Coordinates of C-alpha atoms in Angstrom, one line a residue:
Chain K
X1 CA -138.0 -29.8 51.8
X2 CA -141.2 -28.3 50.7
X3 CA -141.7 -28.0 47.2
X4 CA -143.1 -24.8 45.4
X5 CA -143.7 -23.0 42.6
X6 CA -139.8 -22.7 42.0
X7 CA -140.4 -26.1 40.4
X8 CA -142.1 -24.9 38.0
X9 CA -140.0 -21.9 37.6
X10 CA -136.9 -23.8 37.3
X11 CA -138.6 -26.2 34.6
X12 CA -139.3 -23.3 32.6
X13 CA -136.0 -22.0 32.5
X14 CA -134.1 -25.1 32.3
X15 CA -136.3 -25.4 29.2
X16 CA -135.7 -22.3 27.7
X17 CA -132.1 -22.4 28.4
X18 CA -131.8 -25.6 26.7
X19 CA -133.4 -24.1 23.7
X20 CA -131.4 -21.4 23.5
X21 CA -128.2 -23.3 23.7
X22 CA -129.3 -25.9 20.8
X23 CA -130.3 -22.6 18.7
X24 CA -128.0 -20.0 19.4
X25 CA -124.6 -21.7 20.8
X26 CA -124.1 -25.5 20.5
X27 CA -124.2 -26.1 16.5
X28 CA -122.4 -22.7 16.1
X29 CA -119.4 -23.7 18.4
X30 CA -119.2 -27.5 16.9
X31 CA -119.5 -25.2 13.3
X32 CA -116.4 -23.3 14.9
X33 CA -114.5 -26.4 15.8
X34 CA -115.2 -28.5 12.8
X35 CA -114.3 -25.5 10.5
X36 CA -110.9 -25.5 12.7
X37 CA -110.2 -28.6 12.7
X38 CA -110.4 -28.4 8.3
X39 CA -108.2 -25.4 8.3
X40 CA -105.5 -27.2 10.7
X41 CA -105.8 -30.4 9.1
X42 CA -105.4 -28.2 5.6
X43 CA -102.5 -26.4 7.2
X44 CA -100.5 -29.3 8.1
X45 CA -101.0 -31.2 4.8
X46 CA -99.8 -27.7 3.1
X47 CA -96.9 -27.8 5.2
X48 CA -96.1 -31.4 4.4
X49 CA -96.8 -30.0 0.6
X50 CA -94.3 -27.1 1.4
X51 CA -91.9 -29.3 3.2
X52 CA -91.8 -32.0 -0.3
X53 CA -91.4 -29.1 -2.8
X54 CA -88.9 -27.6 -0.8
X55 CA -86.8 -31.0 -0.6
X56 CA -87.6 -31.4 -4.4
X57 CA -85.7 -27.6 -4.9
X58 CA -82.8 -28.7 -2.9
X59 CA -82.9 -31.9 -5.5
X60 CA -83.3 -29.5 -8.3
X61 CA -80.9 -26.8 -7.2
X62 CA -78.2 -29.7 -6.5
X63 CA -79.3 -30.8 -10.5
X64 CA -78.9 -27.8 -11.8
X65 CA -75.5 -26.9 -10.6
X66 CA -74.0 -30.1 -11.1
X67 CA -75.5 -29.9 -15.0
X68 CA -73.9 -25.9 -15.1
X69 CA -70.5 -27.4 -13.4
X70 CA -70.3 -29.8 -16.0
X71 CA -71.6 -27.2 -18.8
X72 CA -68.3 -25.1 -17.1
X73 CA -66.3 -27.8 -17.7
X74 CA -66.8 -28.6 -21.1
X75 CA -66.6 -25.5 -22.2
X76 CA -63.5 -25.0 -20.2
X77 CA -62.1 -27.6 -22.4
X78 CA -63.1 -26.8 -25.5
X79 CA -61.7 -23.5 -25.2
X80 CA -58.3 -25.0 -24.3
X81 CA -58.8 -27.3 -27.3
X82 CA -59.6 -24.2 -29.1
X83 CA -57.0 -21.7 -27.5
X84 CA -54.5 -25.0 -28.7
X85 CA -55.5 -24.7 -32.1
X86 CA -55.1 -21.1 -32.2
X87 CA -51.5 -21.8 -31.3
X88 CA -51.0 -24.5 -33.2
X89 CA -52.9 -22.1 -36.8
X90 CA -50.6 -19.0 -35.0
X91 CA -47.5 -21.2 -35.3
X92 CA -48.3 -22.4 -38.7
X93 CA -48.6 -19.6 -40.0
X94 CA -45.9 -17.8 -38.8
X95 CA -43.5 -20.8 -39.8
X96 CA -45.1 -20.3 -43.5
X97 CA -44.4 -16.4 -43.2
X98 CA -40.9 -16.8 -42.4
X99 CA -40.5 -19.3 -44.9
X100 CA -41.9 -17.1 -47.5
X101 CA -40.0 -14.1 -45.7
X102 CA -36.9 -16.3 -46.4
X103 CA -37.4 -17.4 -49.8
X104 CA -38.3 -13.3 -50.6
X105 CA -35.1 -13.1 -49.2
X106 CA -33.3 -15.4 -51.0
X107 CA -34.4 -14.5 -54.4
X108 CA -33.8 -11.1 -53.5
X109 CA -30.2 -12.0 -52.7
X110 CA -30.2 -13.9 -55.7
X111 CA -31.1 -11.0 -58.0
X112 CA -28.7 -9.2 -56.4
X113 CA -26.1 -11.5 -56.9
X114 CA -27.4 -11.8 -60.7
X115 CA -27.4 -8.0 -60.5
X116 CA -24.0 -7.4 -59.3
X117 CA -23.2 -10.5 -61.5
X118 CA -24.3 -8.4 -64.0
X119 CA -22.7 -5.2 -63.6
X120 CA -19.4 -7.4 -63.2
X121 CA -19.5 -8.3 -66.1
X122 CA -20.3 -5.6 -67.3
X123 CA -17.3 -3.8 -65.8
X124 CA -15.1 -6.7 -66.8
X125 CA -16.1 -5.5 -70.4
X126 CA -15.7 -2.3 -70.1
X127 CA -12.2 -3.5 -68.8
X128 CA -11.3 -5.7 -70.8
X129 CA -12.3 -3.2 -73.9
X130 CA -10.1 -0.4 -71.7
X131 CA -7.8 -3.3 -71.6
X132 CA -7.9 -4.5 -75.3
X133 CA -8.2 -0.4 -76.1
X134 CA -5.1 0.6 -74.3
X135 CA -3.6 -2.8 -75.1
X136 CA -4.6 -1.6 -79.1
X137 CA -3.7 1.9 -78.6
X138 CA -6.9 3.2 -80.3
X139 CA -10.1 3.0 -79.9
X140 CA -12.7 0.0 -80.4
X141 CA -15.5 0.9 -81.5
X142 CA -18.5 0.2 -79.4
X143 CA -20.9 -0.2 -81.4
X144 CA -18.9 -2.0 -84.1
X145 CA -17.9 -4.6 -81.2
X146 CA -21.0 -4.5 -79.2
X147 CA -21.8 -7.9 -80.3
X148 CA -18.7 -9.5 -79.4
X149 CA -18.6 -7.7 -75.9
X150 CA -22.1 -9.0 -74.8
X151 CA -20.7 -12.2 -75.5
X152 CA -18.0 -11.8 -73.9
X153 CA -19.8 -10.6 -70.6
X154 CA -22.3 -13.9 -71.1
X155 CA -19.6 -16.2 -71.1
X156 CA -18.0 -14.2 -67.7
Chain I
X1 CA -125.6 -15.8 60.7
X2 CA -128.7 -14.9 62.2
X3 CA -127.6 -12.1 64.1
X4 CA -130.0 -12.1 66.6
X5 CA -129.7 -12.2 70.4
X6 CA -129.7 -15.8 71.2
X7 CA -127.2 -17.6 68.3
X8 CA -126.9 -21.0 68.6
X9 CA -125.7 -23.5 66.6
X10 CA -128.9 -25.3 65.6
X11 CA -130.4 -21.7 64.8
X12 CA -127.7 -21.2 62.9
X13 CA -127.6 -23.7 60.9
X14 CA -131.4 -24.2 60.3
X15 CA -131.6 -20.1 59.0
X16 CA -128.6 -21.0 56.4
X17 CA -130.8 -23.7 55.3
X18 CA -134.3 -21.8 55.0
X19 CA -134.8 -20.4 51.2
X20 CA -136.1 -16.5 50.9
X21 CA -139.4 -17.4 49.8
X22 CA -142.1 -15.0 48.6
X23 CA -145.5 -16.0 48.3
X24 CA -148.9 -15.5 49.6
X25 CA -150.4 -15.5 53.1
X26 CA -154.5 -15.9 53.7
X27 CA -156.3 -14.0 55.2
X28 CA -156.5 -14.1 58.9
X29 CA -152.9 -15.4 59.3
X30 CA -151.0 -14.7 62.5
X31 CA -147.6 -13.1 61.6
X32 CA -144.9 -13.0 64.7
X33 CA -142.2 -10.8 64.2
X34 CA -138.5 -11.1 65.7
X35 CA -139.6 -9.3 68.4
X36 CA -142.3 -12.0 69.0
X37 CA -145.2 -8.8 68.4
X38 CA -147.8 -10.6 66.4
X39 CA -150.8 -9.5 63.8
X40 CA -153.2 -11.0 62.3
X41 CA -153.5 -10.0 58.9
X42 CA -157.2 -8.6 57.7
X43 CA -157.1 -9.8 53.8
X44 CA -154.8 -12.3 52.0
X45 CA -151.0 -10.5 51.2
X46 CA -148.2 -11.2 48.6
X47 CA -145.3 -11.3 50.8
X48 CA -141.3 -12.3 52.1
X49 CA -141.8 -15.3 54.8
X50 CA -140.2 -14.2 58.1
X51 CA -139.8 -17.8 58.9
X52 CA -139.7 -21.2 58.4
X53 CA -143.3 -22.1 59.6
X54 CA -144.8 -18.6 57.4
X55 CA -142.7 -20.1 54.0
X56 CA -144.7 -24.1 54.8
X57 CA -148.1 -21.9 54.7
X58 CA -147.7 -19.9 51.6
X59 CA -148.3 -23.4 50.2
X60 CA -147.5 -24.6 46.6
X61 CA -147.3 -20.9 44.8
X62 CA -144.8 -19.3 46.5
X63 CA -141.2 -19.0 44.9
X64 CA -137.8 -19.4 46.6
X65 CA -136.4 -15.9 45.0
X66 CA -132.9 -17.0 46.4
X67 CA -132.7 -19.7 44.3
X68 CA -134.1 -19.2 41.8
X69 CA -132.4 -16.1 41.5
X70 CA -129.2 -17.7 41.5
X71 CA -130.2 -20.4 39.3
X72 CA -131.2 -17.7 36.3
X73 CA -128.6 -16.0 37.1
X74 CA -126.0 -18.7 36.7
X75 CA -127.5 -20.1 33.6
X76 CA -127.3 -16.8 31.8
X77 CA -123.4 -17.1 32.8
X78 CA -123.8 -20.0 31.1
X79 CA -125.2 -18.6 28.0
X80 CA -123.9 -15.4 28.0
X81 CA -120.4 -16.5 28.0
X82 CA -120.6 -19.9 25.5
X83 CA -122.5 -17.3 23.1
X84 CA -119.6 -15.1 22.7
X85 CA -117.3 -17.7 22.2
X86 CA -119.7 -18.9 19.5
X87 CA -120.0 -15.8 17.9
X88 CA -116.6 -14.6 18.3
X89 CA -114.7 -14.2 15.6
X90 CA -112.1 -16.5 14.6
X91 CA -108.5 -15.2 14.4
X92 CA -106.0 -18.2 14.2
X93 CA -105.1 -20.3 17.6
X94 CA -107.8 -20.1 19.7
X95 CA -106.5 -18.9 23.4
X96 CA -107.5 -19.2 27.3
X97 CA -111.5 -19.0 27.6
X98 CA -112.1 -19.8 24.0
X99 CA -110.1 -23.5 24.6
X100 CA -112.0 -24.0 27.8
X101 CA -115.3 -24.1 26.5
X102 CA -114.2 -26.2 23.5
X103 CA -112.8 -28.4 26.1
X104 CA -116.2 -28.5 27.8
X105 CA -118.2 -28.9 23.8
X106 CA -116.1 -31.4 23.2
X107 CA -116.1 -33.5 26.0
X108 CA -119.8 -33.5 26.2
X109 CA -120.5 -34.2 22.5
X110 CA -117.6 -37.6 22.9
X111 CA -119.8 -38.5 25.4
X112 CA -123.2 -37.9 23.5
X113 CA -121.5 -39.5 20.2
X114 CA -120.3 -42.5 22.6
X115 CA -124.0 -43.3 24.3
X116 CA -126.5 -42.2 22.0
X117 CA -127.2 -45.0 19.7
X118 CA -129.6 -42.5 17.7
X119 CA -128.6 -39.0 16.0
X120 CA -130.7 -36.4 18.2
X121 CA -129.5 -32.2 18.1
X122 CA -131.1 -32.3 21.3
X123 CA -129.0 -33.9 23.6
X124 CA -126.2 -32.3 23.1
X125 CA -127.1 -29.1 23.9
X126 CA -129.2 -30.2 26.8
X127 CA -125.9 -32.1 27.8
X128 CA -124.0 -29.3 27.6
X129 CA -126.6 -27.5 29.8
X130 CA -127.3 -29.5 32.3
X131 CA -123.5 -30.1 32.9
X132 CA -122.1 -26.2 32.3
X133 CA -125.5 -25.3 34.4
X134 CA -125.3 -27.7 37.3
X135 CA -121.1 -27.6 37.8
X136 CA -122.3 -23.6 38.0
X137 CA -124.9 -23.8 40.3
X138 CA -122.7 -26.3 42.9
X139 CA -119.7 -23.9 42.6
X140 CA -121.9 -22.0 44.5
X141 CA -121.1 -24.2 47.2
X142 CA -117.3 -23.1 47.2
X143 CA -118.7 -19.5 48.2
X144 CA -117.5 -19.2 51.9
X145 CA -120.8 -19.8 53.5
X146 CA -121.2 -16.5 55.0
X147 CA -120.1 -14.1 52.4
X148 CA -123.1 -14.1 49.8
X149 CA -125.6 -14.4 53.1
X150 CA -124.5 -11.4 55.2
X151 CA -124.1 -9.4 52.2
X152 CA -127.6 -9.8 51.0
X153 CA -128.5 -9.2 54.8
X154 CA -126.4 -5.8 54.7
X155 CA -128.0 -5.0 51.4
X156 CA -131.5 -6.0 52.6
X157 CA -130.9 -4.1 56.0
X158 CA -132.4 -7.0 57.6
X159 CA -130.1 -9.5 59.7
X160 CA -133.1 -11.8 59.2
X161 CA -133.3 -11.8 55.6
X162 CA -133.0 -15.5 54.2
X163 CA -130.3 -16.4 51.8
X164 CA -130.0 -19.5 50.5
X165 CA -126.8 -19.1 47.6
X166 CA -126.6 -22.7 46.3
X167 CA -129.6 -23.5 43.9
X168 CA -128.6 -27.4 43.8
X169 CA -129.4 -27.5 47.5
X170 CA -133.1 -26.6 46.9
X171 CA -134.9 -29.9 46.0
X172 CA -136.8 -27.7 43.8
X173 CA -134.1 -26.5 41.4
X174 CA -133.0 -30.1 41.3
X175 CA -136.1 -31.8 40.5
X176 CA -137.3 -29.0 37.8
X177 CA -134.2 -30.3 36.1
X178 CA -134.8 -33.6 36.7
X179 CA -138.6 -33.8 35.8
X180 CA -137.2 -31.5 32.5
X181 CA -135.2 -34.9 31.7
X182 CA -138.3 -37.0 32.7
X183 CA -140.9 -35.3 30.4
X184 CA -138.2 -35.5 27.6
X185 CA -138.1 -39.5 28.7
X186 CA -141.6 -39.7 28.1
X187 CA -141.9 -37.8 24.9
X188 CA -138.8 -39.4 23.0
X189 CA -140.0 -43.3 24.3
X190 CA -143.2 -42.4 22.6
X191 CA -142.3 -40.9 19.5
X192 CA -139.7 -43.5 18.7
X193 CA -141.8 -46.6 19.9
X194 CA -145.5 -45.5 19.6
X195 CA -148.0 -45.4 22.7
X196 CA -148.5 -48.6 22.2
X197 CA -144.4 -49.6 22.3
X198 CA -143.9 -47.6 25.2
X199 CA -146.8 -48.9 27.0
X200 CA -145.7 -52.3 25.6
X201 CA -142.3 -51.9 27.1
X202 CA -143.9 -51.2 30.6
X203 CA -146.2 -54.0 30.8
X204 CA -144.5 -57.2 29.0
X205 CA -141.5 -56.5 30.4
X206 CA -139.2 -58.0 31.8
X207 CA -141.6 -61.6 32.5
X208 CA -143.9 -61.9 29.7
X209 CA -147.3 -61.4 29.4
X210 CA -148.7 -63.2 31.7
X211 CA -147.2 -61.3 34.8
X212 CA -148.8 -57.8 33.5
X213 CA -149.2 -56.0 37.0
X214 CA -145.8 -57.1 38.8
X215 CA -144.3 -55.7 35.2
X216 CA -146.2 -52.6 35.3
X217 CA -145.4 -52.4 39.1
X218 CA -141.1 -53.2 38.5
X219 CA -141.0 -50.9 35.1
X220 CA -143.4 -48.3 36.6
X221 CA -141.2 -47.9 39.5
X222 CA -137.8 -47.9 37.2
X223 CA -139.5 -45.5 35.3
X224 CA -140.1 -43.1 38.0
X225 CA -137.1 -43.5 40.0
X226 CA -134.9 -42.3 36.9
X227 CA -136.3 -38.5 38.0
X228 CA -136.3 -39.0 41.6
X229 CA -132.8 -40.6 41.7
X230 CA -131.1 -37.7 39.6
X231 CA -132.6 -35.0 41.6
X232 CA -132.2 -36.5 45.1
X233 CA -128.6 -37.3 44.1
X234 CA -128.0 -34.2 43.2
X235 CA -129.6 -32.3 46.2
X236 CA -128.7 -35.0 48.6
X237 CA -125.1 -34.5 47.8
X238 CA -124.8 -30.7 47.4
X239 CA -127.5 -30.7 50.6
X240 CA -124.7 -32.6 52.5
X241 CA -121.5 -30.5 51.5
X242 CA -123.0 -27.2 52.1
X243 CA -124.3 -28.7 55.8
X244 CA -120.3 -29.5 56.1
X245 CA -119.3 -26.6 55.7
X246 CA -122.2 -25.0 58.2
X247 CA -121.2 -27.4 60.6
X248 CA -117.5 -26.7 60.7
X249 CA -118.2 -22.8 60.9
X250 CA -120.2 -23.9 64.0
X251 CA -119.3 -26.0 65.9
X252 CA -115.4 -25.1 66.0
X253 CA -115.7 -21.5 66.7
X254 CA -118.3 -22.6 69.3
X255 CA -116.1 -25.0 71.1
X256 CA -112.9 -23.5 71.2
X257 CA -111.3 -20.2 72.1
X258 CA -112.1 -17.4 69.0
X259 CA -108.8 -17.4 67.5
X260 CA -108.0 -21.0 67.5
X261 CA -111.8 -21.6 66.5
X262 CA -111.3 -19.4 63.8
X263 CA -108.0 -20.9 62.7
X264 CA -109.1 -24.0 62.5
X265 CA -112.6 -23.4 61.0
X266 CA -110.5 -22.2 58.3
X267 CA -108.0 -25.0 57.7
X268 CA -111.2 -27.1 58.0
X269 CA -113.1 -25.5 55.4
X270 CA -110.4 -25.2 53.0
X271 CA -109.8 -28.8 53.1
X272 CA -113.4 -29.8 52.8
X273 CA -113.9 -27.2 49.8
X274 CA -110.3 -28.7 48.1
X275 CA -112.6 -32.1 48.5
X276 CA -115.8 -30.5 47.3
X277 CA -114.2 -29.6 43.8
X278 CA -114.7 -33.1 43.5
X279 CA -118.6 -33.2 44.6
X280 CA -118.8 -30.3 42.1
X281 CA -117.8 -31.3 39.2
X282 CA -118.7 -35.3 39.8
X283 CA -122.2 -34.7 40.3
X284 CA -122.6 -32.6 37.5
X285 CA -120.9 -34.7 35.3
X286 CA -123.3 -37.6 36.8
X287 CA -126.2 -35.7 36.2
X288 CA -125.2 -35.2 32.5
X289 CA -124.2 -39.0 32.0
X290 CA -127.6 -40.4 33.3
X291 CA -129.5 -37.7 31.2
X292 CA -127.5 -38.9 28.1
X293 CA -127.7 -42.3 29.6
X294 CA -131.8 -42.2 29.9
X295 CA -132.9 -40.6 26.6
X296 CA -130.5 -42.9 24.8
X297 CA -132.7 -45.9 26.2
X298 CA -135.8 -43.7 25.4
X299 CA -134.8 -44.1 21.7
X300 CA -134.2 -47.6 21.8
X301 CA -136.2 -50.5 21.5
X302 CA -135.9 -53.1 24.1

C-alpha cells in the first residue's frame, strides 16, 4: 500500500469527470426525463380527453337516431293521415261526379222524354188531323187550325 | 501468472497484486533483472519498476499506469455512454440502454432529493459519478483474473510486465475519490457556516465550551475518518474479493490433480463472482450514500 502520485492523478480526474457530468450529461438527461414525463402525462390525459368525447358521440349518435326515428315516425304518420285524406277528397269527389254524372243523366232522359213527348204529340196531331181529315173527307187547313192543333197537342 | 521458473503460490499472488508503476529512479540505484544481472544506474531515469522493492523507491511521483489507466478509461465509459443518451434524440418510448441509464439518474437523484436537506446541482452529478464510476471500476473485478494480466503480458512481450486491472483495489484510486469528497466537505461546511461556524462546530461540540480540546480531538477525528472510512472500505473490500479469487486460482490447481484443479477453480470462482455482483454494486452504492450522506451534513447547521 504505497501511495503515489496516482492520488493525485485520480483526484484530478474524478474532478474533471464530475464536472463534466454536471455540465454536459446530468441536467440534460433529468431535462430528457422531465420533458417525458410532461408529454406522457399529456398523452394520457388526451386519451382520457379522447376516451370522454368518444363516449359523449356514442351519447350523441344514440340522440340523434332516436330524434331521426321519431322524425321517421311522425312523418310516417302524417303521410298516412295525409294519404287518408286523399282518399277520403278522391272518394268525395267522385261520389259528387257521379251524382252530377247522374243528374246530367237524368235531365237528359228527361228532355228526351219531353222530346219524344213532344214529337208524340205532335204525331198524335198530325193524326188526329189525318184522322179528323179522312174522318172530314177534305182537307183542314193547317194554318187555319194551327191554333187549335197546338192546343190540342198541349193538352196530350 | 508470473511465468517465470519457480511459480509459487505466494509469488503468484504477490505479482497479481503489484501495480505497473512508472516513475523515477536516482542516480546510483542498483537495478536486478530477472535473471538476477544487476546495474547500477549512472544518472537518475524515468522508468517501468521491475519489482516490488524498485516501485517503494521511485517514491511519491511515480504513477500506477495500470490503474490509472483503467480508472480513465472506465470513467470515459462512463461519460461517453451517459452523453449519448443525453444527447440522443428523442423518438417516442425510450428502449434497452436509454431506460438503463434513466434507471441509474433516477435512482441517484431519489436518493439525492431524499438526503439532501439543501438544493445543490452538485451532488447529483457527483452522485451519479461516483456510483456509475465506482460500480465500473469494481466490475473489473468480475474479469477472470488472468485474462486482462496475460494479455497485457503478451502485448508487452514481457511475462514480468505488472498488471493490476481493478482500479478500486489501489488505495490510491480509492482515496483520490475519497479526499475529492473530503475537500468538497471542507469547502461546502465553510461556505454554508462561515470559518468561524465550521470551526465552531469542531470545537463546542458535542460538550460545550469548556471541554475545547477533547471536542476538537472527538470532531477532528470524525472529521477525518469520513475520507479514510470511504476509501479503506472501498479498497478493503474490493482488495479482499480480488485476493479471493487469486487464492482459489492457486491454491486449487496447486493442490489437486490439473483437471479436477481446474474444474473446480472454476465452479469456485463462478460462485464467488455470482457473490461478488453483490460487493460490486453494494459498495458502490455505499460509496454514493455516504458522499450524499456527508455533504448533506456539510450544509447543515448542527
Amino acid at each position: 500500500m504505497n501511495f503515489n502520485a496516482t492520488l493525485i492523478g485520480q483526484l484530478v480526474t474524478f474532478a474533471i469527470f464530475v464536472w463534466f457530468t454536471m455540465k454536459f450529461v446530468w441536467p440534460l438527461l433529468l431535462k430528457q426525463m422531465e420533458e417525458r414525463e410532461a408529454r406522457i402525462a399529456d398523452g394520457l390525459a388526451a386519451a382520457e380527453e379522447g376516451q370522454k368525447k368518444l363516449a359523449q358521440a356514442q351519447q350523441d349518435s344514440v340522440d340523434e337516431i332516436n330524434k331521426g326515428k321519431e322524425k321517421a315516425a311522425t312523418i310516417i304518420s302524417q303521410a298516412q293521415k295525409r294519404g287518408d285524406e286523399i282518399v277520403e277528397e278522391a272518394k268525395e269527389s267522385a261520389k259528387r261526379e257521379s251524382e252530377r254524372i247522374k243528374e246530367q243523366a237524368f235531365s237528359e232522359i228527361e228532355q228526351e222524354k219531353e222530346k219524344a213527348r213532344q214529337d208524340l204529340r205532335n204525331q198524335v196531331a198530325t193524326l188526329a188531323v189525318a184522322g179528323a181529315q179522312q174522318i172530314l173527307m177534305r182537307e183542314v187547313d193547317q194554318n187555319a187550325h194551327n191554333e187549335v192543333l197546338s192546343k190540342i197537342s198541349q193538352q196530350l | 501468472m508470473a511465468g517465470g521458473t519457480e511459480l509459487t503460490s505466494n509469488s503468484y499472488i504477490q505479482h497479481h497484486l503489484q501495480n505497473l508503476v512508472f516513475g523515477q529512479l536516482p542516480a546510483g540505484y542498483e537495478r536486478v533483472d530477472a535473471e538476477g544481472h544487476s546495474h547500477v544506474l549512472d544518472h537518475a531515469e524515468w522508468t517501468i519498476a521491475h519489482s516490488p522493492q524498485e516501485a517503494v523507491d521511485m517514491g511519491f511521483w511515480a504513477i500506477n499506469l495500470d490503474t490509472m489507466g483503467w480508472s480513465i478509461f472506465l470513467g470515459l465509459i462512463f461519460l461517453f455512454f451517459f452523453r449519448r443518451v443525453a444527447t440522443a434524440k428523442q423518438t417516442g418510448a425510450p428502449s434497452g440502454f436509454t431506460n438503463l441509464v434513466e434507471m441509474i439518474v433516477e435512482f441517484v437523484n431519489k436518493n439525492v432529493n431524499d438526503i439532501m436537506s439543501v438544493k445543490n446541482p452538485l451532488i447529483g452529478p457527483l452522485a451519479l459519478t461516483i456510483f456509475v464510476w465506482v460500480t465500473l471500476m469494481n466490475t473489473m473485478d468480475i474479469v477472470p483474473v488472468d485474462l486482462l494480466p496475460l494479455t497485457a503480458q503478451f502485448i508487452a512481450g514481457d511475462p514480468h510486465f505488472y498488471f493490476k486491472v481493478v482500479p478500486t483495489t489501489d488505495p490510491n484510486i480509492t482515496f483520490g475519490l475519497s479526499i475529492g469528497v473530503f475537500i468538497l466537505i471542507i469547502y461546502y461546511s465553510i461556505k454554508m457556516k462561515g470559518v468561524g461556524g465550521f470551526l465552531g462546530e469542531l470545537a463546542f461540540q458535542p460538550f460545550g465550551k469548556y471541554m475545547v480540546p477533547f471536542n476538537l480531538l472527538l470532531e477532528g477525528i470524525a472529521l477525518i475518518a469520513k475520507p479514510v472510512s470511504l476509501a479503506l472500505r472501498l479498497f478493503g473490500n474490493l482488495y479482499a474479493g480480488e485476493l479471493i479469487f487469486l487464492l482459489i486460482a492457486t491454491l486449487l490447481g496447486a493442490a489437486l490433480p490439473f483437471f479436477i484443479g481446474s474444474f473446480l477453480g472454476g465452479v469456485l470462482q463462478f460462485v464467488w463472482a455470482v457473490f461478488h455482483i453483490l460487493v460490486v454494486l453494494l459498495q458502490a452504492f455505499i460509496f454514493m450514500m455516504l458522499t450524499i450522506v456527508y455533504l448533506s451534513m456539510a450544509h447543515e447547521h448542527h
